[in-house]
Short mmCIF file of C-alpha atoms in Angstrom, two decimals:
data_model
loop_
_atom_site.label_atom_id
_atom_site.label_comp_id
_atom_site.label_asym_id
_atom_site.label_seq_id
_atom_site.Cartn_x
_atom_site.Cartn_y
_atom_site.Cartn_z
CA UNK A 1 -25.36 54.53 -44.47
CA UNK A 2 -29.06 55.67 -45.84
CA UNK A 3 -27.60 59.12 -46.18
CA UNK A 4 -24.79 58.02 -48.21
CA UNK A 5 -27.10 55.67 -50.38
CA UNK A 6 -29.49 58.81 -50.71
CA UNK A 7 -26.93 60.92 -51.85
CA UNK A 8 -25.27 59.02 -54.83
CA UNK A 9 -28.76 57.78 -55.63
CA UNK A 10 -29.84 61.44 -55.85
CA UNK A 11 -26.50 62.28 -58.08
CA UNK A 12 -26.88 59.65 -59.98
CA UNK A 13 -30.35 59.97 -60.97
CA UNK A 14 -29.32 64.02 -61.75
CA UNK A 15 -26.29 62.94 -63.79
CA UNK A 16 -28.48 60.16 -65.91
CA UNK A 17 -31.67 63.24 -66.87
CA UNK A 18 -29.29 65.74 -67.99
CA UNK A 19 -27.29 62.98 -70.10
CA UNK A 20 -30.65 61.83 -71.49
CA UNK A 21 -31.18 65.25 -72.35
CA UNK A 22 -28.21 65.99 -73.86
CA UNK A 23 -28.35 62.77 -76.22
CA UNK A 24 -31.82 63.49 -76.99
CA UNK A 25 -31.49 66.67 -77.70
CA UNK A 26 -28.30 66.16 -79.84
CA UNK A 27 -29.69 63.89 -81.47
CA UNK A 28 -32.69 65.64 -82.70
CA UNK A 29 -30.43 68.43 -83.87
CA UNK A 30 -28.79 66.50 -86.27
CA UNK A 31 -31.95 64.57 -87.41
CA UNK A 32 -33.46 68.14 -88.34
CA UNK A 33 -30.84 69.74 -89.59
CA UNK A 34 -29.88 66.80 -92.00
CA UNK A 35 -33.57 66.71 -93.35
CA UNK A 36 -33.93 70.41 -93.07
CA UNK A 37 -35.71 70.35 -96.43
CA UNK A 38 -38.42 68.03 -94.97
CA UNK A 39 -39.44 70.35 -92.41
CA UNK A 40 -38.73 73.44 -94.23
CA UNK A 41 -41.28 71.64 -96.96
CA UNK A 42 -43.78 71.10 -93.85
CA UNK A 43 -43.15 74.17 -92.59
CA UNK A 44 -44.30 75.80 -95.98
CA UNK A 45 -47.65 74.31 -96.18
CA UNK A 46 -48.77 75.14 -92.40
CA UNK A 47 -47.37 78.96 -92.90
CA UNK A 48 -49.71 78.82 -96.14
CA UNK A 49 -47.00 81.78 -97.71
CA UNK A 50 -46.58 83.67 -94.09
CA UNK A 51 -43.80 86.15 -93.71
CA UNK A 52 -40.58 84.62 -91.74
CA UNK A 53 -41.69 84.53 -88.42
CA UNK A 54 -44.73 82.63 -89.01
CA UNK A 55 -42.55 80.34 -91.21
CA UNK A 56 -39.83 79.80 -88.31
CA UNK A 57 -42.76 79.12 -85.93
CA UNK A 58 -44.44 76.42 -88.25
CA UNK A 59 -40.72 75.08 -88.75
CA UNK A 60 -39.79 74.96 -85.06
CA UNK A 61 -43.55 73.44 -84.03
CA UNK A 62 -43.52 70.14 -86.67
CA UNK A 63 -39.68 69.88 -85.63
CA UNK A 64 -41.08 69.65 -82.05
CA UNK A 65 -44.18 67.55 -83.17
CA UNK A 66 -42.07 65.07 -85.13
CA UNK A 67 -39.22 64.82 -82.70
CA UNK A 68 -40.70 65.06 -79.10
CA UNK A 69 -42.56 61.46 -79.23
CA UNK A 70 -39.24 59.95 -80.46
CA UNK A 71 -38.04 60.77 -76.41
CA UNK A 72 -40.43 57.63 -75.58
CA UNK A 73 -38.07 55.92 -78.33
CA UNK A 74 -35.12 56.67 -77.35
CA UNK A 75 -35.39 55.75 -73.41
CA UNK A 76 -36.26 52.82 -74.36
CA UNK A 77 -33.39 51.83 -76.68
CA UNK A 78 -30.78 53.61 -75.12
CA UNK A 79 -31.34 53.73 -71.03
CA UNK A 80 -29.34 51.03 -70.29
CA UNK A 81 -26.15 52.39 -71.94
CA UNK A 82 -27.06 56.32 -70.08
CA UNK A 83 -27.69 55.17 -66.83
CA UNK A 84 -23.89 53.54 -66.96
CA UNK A 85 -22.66 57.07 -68.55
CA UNK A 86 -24.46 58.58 -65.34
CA UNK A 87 -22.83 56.07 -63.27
CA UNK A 88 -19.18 56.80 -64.53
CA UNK A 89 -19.84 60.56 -64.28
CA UNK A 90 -20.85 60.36 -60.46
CA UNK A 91 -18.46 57.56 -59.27
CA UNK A 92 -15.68 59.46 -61.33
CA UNK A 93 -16.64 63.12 -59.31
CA UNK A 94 -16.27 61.13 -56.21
CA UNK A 95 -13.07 59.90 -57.14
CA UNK A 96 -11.99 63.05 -57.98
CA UNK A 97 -13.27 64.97 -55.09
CA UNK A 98 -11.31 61.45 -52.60
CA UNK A 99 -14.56 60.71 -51.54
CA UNK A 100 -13.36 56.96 -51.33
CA UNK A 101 -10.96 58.12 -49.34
CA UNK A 102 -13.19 59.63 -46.55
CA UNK A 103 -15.59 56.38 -47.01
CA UNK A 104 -12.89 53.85 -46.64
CA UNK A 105 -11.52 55.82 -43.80
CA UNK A 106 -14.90 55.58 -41.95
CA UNK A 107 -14.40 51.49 -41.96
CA UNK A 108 -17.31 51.42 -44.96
CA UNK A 109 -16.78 49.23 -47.75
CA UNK A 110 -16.27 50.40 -51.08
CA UNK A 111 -19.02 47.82 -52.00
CA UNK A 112 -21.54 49.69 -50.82
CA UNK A 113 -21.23 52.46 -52.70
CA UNK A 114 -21.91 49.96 -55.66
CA UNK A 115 -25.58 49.29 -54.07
CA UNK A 116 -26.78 52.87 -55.18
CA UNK A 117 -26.15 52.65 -58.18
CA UNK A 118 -27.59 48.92 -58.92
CA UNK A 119 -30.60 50.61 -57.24
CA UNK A 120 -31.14 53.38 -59.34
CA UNK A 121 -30.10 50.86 -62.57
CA UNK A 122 -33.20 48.99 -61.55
CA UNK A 123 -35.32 51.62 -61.10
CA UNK A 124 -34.34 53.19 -64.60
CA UNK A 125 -35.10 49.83 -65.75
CA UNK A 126 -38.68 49.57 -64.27
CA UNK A 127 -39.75 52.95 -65.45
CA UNK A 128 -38.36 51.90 -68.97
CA UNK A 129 -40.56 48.73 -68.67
CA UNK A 130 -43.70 50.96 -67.90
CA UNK A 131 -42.65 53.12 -71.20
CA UNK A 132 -42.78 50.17 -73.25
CA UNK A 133 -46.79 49.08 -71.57
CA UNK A 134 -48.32 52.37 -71.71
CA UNK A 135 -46.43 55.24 -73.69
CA UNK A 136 -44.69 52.94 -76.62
CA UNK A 137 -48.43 51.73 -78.00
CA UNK A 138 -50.04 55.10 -77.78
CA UNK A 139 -47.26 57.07 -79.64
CA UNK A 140 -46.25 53.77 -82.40
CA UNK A 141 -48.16 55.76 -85.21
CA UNK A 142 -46.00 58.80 -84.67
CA UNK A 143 -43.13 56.57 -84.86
CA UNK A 144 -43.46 54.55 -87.78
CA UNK A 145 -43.24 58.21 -89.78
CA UNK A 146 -40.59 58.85 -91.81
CA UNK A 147 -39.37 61.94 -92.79
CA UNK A 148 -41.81 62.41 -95.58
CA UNK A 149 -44.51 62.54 -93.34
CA UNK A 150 -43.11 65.44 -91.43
CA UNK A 151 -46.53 67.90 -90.60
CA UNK A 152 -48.54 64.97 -90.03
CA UNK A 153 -50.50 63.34 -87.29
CA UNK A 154 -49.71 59.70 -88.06
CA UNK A 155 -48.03 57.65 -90.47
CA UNK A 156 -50.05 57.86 -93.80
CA UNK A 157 -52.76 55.30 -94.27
CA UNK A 158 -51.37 52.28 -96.42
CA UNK A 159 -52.90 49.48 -98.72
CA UNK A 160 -53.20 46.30 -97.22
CA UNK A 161 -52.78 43.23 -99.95
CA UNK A 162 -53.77 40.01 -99.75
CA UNK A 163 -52.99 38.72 -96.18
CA UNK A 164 -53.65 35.27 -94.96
CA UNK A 165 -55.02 34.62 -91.26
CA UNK A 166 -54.74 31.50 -89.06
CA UNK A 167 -58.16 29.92 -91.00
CA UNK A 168 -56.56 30.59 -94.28
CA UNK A 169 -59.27 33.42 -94.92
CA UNK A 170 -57.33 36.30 -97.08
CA UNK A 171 -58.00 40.12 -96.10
CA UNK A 172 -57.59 42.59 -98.42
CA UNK A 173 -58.80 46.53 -98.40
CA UNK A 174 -57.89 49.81 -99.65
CA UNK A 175 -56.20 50.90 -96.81
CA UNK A 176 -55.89 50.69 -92.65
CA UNK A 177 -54.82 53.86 -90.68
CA UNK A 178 -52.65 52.91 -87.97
CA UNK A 179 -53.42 55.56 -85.45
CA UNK A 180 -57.32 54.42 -85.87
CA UNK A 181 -57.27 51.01 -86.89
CA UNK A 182 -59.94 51.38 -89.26
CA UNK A 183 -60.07 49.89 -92.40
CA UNK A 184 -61.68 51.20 -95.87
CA UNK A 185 -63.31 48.70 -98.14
CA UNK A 186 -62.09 45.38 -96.61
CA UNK A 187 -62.79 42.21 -98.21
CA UNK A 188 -62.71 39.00 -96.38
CA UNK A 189 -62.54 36.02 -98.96
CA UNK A 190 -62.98 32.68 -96.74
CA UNK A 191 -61.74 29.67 -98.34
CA UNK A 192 -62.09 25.76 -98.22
CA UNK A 193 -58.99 23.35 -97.58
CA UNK A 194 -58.31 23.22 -101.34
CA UNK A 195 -58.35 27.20 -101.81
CA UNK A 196 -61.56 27.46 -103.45
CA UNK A 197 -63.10 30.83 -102.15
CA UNK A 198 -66.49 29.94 -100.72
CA UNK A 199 -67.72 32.97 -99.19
CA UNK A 200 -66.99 37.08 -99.46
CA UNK A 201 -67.54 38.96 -96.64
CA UNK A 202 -66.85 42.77 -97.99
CA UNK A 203 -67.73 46.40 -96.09
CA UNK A 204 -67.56 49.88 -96.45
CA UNK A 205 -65.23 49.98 -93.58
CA UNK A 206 -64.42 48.26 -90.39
CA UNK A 207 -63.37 48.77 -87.02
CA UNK A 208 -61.31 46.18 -84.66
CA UNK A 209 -62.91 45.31 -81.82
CA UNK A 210 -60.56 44.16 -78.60
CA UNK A 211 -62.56 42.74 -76.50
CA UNK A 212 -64.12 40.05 -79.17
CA UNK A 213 -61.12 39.88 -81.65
CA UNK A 214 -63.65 40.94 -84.74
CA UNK A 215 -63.81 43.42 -87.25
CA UNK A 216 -67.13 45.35 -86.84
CA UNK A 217 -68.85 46.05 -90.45
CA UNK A 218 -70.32 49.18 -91.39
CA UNK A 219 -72.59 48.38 -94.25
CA UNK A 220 -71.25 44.75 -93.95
CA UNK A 221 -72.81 42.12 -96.33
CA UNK A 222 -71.48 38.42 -96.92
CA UNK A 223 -72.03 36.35 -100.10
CA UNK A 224 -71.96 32.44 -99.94
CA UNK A 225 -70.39 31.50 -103.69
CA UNK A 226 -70.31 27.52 -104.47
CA UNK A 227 -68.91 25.89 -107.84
CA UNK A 228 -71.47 23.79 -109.60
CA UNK A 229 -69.65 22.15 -112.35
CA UNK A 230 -65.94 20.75 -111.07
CA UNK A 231 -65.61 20.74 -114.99
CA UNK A 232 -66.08 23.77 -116.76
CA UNK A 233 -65.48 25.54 -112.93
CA UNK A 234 -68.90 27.83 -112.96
CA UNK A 235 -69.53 29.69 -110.14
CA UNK A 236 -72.81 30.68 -108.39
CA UNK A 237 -72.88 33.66 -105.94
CA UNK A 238 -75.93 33.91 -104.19
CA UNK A 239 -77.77 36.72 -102.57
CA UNK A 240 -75.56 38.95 -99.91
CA UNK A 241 -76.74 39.02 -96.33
CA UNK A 242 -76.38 41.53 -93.59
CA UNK A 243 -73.38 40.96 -91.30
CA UNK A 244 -72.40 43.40 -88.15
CA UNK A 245 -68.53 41.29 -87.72
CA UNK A 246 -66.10 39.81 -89.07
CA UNK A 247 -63.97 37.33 -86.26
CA UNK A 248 -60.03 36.81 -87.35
CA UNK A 249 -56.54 37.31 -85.70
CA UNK A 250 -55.73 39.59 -88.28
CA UNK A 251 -55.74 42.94 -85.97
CA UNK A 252 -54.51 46.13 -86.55
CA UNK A 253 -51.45 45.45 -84.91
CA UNK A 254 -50.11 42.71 -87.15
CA UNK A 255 -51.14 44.06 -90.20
CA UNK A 256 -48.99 47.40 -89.15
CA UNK A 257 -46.81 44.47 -88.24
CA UNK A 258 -46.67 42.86 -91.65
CA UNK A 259 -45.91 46.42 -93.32
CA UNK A 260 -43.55 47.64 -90.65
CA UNK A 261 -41.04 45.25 -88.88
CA UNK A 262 -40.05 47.66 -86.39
CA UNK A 263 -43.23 48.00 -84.89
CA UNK A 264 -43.12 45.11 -82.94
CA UNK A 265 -40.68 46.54 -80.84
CA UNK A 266 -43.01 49.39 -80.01
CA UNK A 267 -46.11 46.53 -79.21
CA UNK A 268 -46.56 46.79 -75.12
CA UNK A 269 -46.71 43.47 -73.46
CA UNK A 270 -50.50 42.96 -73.03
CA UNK A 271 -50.77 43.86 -76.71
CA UNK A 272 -48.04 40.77 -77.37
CA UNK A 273 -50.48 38.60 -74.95
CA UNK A 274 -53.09 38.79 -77.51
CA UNK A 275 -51.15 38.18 -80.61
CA UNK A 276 -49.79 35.45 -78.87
CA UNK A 277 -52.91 33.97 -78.45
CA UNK A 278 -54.46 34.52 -81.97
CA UNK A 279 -51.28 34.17 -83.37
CA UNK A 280 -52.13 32.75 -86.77
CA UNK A 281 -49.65 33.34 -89.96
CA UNK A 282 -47.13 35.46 -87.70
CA UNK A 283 -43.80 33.82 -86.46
CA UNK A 284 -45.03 32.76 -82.31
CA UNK A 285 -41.05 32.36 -81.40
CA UNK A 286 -40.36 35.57 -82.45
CA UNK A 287 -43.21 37.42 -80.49
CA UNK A 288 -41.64 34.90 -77.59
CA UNK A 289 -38.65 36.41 -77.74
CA UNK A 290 -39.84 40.29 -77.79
CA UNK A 291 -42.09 39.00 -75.20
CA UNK A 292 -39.55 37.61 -72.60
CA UNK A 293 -36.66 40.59 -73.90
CA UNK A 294 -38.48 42.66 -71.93
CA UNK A 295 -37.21 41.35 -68.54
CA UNK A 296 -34.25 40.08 -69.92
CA UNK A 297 -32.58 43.55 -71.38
CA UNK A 298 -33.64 44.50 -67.43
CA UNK A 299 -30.84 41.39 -66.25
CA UNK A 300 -28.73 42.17 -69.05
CA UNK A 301 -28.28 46.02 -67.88
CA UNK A 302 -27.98 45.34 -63.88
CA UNK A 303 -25.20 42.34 -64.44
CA UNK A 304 -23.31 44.94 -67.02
CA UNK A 305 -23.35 47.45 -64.54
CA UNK A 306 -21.90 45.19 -62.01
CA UNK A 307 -19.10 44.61 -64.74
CA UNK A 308 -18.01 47.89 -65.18
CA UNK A 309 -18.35 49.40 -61.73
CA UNK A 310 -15.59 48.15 -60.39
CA UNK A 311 -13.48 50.96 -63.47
CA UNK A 312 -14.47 53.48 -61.24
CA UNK A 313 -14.99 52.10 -57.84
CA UNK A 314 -11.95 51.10 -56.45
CA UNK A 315 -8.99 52.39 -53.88
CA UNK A 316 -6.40 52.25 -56.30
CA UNK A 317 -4.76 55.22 -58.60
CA UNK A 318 -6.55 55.22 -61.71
CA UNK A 319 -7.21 57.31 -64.95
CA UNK A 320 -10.53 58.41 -65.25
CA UNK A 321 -10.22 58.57 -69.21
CA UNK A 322 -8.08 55.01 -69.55
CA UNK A 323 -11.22 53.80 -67.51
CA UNK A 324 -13.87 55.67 -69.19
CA UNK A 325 -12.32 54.00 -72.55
CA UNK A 326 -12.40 50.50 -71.17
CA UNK A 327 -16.15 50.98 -69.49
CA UNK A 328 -17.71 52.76 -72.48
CA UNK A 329 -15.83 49.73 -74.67
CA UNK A 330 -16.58 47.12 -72.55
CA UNK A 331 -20.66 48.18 -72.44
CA UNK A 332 -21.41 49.51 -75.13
CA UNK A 333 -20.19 45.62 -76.71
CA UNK A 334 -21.83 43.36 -73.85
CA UNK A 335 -25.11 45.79 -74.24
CA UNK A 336 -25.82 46.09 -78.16
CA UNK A 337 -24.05 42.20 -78.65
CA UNK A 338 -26.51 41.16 -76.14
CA UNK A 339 -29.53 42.87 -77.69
CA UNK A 340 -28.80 41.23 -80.90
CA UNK A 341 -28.28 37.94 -79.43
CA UNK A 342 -31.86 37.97 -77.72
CA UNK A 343 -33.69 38.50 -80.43
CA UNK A 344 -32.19 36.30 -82.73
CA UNK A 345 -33.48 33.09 -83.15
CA UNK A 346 -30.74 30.13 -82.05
CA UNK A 347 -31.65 26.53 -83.75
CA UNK A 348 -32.26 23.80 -81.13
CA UNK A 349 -32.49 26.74 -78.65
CA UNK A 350 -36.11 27.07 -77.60
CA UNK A 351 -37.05 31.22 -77.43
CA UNK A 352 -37.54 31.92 -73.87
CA UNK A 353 -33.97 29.87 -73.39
CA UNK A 354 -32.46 31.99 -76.10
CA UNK A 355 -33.45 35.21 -75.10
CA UNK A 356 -32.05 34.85 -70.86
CA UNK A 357 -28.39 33.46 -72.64
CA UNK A 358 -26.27 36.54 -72.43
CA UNK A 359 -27.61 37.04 -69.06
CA UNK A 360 -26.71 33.48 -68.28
CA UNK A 361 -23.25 33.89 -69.65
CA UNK A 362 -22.76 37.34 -68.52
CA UNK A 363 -23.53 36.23 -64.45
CA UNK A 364 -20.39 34.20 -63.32
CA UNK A 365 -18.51 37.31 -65.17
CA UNK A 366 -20.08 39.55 -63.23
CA UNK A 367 -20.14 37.97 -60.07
CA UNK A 368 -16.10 37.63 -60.38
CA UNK A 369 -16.14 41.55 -61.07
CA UNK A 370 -17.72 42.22 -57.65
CA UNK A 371 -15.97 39.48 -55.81
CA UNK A 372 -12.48 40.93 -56.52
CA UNK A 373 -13.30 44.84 -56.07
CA UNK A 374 -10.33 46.25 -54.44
CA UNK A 375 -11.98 48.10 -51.39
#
């Protein structure tokens, strides 16, 4: 029995990598060659007016340097849906080959050929969890790029406007690099309960600081202002003072946030932790539900795959295409309908409820599925 587990465990897990190969790589094929002009434009500038094969070698190394982080991306989007492609591909070879036939013979059930294949499901699933902690974060800047930013190391540097924390203080600067979360000429304008700006807190730049949740000034000074005539509204601004930090929610990661929406799906979950807690002007429910979709899209994948196993894994006379049809059909719906349904937000539906409801839905389904295998 552990040598039969091994073995479609160890087919499996071959049949899933070259897939996941084979869709990355396709994919970034037809990324580069439809913005071909992009790259060709990058290309350009690193050559610096080199003869071809210097060109082809700056084209081919910001093709790799723009593409190659997005494999992080990808596994995490897509690993559910390849690791049930890999799953068809070996249960369908050992239909093919009568495998079944030889198991079934031996007084084995057909049910546990199932188990290797939940197994490896799981496991593709935890290493897809780790991807989102620890690789996700550290590559988000090379992400975020678009195409006109082909040839660079990050996603360009961007203004931030006026932005409101949890205090009602408003940050504003000249711009915040995402890849160093530092900020250039920030302003901090800290305000009473009726608006009225009371105090400027302003820097040559600043850099966020984990551990205490602050902005660290460089060159930072802070003016108290106070209105001495409700009438005619004058204003006094007194003498600036030194000041080394600056303490408000608004972190690097939410103002990326605030300019990028998709970036939230790229946040690990330690890095959700702390927005939770300092969560301020953002939307709490919605960094629930990224939160808890991380376990859930785990759920959502194994009780799919016990849905569609039964296509392939079975004594009777089948067609491997009719099935392949029905299972990529059938998968490809439950997977991306259930994705959608998890992060939207149901009224009267608290988040963490919300997010475990196709699972919920999905269970007595599958558990039907594997009650009724014909083995």
């Amino acid at each position: 029995m552990k040598k039969l587990t091994k073995s479609i465990a160890i087919r499996m897990t071959v049949n899933f990598v070259i897939l996941f190969m084979l869709i990355f790589v396709l994919g970034s094929m037809i990324d580069l060659i439809v913005n071909l002009e992009e790259f060709n434009k990058a290309a350009a500038r690193l050559s610096d007016g080199g003869g071809l094969f210097l060109k082809l070698y700056a084209i081919i190394r910001v093709s790799i340097g723009f593409e190659g982080p997005r494999v992080f991306e990808v596994y995490a989007y897509f690993h559910g849906l390849i690791a049930i492609g890999a799953m068809g591909f070996t249960a369908a070879q050992m239909w093919k080959s009568r495998e079944y036939v030889a198991i079934m013979a031996a007084g084995v059930s057909l049910r546990t050929v199932a188990t290797p294949f939940v197994l490896v499901a799981c496991c593709v699933s935890g290493v897809a969890l780790l991807n989102q902690e620890f690789m996700l974060p550290k590559v988000a800047p090379l992400l975020l790029r678009s195409h006109s930013d082909v040839g660079n190391d990050s996603v360009e540097a961007f203004a931030v406007p006026f932005t409101p924390d949890r205090n009602n203080t408003l940050l504003i600067a000249s711009s915040l690099d995402p890849a160093t979360g530092v900020l250039l000429y920030p302003t901090f304008l800290i305000r009473n309960d009726t608006g009225q700006m009371i105090q400027r807190v302003y820097a040559t730049s600043a850099t966020w600081n984990e551990t205490s949740g602050s902005w660290f000034l460089e060159n930072g000074k802070s003016s108290q202002i106070t209105t001495d005539d409700e009438a005619s509204r004058r204003v006094t601004s007194y003498a600036p003072e030194d000041v080394a930090s600056f303490e408000t929610d608004l972190s690097p990661h939410l103002l990326t946030l605030h300019r990028y929406g998709q970036y939230l799906g790229l946040l690990g979950i330690s890095q959700l932790n702390q927005m939770l807690e300092t969560v301020g002007a953002f939307d709490s429910a919605m960094l629930t539900r990224h939160w808890f979709s991380r376990f859930s899209t785990i759920v959502l994948n194994v009780l799919v795959m016990f849905i569609v196993i039964p296509f392939f894994v079975t004594k009777d006379q089948i067609s491997i295409v009719r099935q392949s049809v029905r299972c990529a059909t059938v998968s490809i719906s439950i997977l991306f309908g259930g994705s959608f349904l998890i992060l939207m937000s149901l009224p009267g539906i608290p988040a963490i409820v919300s997010v475990f409801l196709p699972a919920i839905l999905l269970f007595p389904f599958a558990l039907v599925r594997m009650s009724t295998m014909k083995t």
